[in-house]
Tab-separated table of C-alpha atoms in Angstrom:
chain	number	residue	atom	x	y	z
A	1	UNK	CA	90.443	91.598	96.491
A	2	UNK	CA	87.022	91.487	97.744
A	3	UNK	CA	84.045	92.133	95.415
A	4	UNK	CA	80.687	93.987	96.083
A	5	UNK	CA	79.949	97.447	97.732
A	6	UNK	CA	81.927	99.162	101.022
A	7	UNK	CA	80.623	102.022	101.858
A	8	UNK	CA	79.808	104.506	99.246
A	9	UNK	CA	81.653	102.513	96.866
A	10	UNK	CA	79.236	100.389	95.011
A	11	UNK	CA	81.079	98.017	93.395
A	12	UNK	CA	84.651	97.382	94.741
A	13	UNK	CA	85.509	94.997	91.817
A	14	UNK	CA	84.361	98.210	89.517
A	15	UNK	CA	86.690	100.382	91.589
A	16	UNK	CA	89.682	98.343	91.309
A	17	UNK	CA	88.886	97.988	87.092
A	18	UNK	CA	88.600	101.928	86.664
A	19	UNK	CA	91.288	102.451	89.112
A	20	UNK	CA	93.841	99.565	86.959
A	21	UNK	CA	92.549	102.005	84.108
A	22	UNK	CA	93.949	104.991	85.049
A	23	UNK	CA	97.511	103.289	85.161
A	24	UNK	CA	96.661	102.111	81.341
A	25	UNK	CA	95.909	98.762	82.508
A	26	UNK	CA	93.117	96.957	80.742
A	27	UNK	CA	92.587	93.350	80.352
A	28	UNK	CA	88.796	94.019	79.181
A	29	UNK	CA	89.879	92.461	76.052
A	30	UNK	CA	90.860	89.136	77.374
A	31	UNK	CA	87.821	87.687	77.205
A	32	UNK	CA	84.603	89.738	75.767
A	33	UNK	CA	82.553	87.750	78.567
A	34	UNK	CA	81.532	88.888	82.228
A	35	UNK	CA	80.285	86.437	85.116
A	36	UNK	CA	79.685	85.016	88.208
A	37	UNK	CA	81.217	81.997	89.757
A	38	UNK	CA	79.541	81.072	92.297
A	39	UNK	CA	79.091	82.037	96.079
A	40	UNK	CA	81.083	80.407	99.030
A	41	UNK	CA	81.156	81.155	102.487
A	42	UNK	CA	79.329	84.265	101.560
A	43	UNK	CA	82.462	85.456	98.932
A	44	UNK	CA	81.588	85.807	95.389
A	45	UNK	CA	84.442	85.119	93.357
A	46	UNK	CA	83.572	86.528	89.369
A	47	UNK	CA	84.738	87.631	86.493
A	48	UNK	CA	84.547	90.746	84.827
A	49	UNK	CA	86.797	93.308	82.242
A	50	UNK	CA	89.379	90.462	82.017
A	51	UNK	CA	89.992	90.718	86.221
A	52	UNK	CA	89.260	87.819	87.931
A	53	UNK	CA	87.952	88.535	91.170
A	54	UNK	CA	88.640	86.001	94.190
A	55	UNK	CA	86.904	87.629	96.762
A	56	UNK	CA	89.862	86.463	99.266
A	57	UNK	CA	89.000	82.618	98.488
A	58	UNK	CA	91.737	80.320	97.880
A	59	UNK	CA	92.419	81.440	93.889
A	60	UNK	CA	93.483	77.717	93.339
A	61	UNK	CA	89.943	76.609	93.004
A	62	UNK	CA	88.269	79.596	91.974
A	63	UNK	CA	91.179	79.778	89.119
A	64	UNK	CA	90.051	76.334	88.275
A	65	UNK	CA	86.579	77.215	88.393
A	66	UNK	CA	87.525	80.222	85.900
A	67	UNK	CA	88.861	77.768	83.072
A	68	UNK	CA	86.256	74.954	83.843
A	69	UNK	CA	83.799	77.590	83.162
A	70	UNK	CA	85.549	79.399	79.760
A	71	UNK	CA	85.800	75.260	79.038
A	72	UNK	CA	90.322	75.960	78.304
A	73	UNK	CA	92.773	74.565	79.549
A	74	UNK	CA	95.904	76.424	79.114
A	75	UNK	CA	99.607	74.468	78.920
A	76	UNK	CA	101.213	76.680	81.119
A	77	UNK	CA	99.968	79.024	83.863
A	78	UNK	CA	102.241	82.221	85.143
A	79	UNK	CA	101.266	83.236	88.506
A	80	UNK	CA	102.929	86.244	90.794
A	81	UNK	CA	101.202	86.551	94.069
A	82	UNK	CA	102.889	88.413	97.732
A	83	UNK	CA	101.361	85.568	99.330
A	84	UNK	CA	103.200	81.856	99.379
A	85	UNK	CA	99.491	80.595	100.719
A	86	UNK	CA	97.893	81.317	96.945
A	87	UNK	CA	100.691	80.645	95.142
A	88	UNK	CA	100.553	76.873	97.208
A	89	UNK	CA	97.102	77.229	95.903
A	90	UNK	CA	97.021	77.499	92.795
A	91	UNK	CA	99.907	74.923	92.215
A	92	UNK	CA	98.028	72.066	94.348
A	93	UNK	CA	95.056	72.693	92.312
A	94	UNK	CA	97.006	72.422	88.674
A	95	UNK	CA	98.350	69.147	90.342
A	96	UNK	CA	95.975	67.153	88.661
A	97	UNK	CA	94.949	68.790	85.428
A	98	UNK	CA	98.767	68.472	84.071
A	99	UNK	CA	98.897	72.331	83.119
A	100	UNK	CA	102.223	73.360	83.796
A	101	UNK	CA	102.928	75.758	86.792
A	102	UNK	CA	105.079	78.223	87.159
A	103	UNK	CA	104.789	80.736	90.557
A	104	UNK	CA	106.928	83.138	91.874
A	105	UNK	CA	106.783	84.438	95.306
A	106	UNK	CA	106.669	88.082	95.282
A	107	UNK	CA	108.824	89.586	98.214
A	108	UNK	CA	109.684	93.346	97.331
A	109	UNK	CA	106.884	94.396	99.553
A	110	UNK	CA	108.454	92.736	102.743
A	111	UNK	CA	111.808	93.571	102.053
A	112	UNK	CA	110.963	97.473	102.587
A	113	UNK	CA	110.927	99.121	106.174
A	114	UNK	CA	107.001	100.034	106.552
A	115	UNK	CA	105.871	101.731	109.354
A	116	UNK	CA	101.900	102.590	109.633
A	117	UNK	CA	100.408	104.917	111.623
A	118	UNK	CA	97.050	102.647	112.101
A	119	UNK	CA	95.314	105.896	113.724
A	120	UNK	CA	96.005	107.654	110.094
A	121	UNK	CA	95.163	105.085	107.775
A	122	UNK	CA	92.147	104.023	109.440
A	123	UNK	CA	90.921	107.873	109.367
A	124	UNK	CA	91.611	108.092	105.310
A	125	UNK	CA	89.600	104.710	104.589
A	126	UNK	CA	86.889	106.071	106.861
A	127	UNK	CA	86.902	109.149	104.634
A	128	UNK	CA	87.423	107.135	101.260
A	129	UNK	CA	84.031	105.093	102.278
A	130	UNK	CA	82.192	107.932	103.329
A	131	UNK	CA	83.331	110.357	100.683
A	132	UNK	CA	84.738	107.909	97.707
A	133	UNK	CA	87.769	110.445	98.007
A	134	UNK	CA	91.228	109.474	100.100
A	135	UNK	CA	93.163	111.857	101.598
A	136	UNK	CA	96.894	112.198	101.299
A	137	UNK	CA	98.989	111.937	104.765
A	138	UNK	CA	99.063	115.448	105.096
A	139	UNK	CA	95.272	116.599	104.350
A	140	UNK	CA	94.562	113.312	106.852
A	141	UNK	CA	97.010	114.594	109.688
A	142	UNK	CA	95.456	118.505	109.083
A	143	UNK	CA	91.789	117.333	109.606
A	144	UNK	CA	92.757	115.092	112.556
A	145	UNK	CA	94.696	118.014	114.591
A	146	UNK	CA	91.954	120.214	114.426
């Protein structure tokens, strides 16, 4: 997920926290500890309420990064991912630090028909930046017919 403000939204790293929140998801007490790791190519991959943030990098190396930085090295790392390009990342940089690896390739979301109406969604997120509020299809379709 990316990390910093959009739009109204401040903190998009924040947003996703508080939103994982709502859904009784907290991992804040992973690790009491909240931090940076570094720019690249003007992403800034952190760390912070026990999410680690990416910032759309390869997660192999910021991952690495991550446990470099908490100074642990873990015997075995789980890692579920849509994407076969991070889960490829992650395992070629575990290669050499002899944690064991263990992805799987989730495909659930591909498997199911999804057809977007590109005209709709982009209306919603241009009302969710503008507004920090998003619209259900039908209170997006209602303001776009009149």
């Amino acid at each position: 997920m990316p990390t910093g403000a959009c739009g109204i939204i401040p903190s998009l790293e924040d947003w996703r926290i508080d939103h994982l929140k709502k859904h009784n998801i907290d991992f804040s007490r992973a690790f009491a500890v909240n931090f940076e790791l570094g720019d690249h190519n003007d992403k800034r991959a952190l760390f912070k309420s026990g999410v680690l943030c990416a910032d759309k990098q390869d997660k192999g190396p910021v991952l690495l990064a991550f446990l470099e930085k908490i100074r642990y090295k873990p015997s075995r790392i789980i890692f579920i991912d849509n994407k076969l390009e991070y889960l490829k990342s992650v395992e070629e940089a575990l290669q050499e630090t002899k944690i064991e690896f263990t992805g799987f390739h989730y495909t659930a979301v591909e498997d199911r028909p999804c057809i977007v109406d590109e005209k709709l969604a982009e209306f919603q997120l241009l009302h969710l930046i503008q507004t920090d509020r998003w619209l259900t299809h039908q209170e997006a379709r209602a303001m776009l017919s009149n």
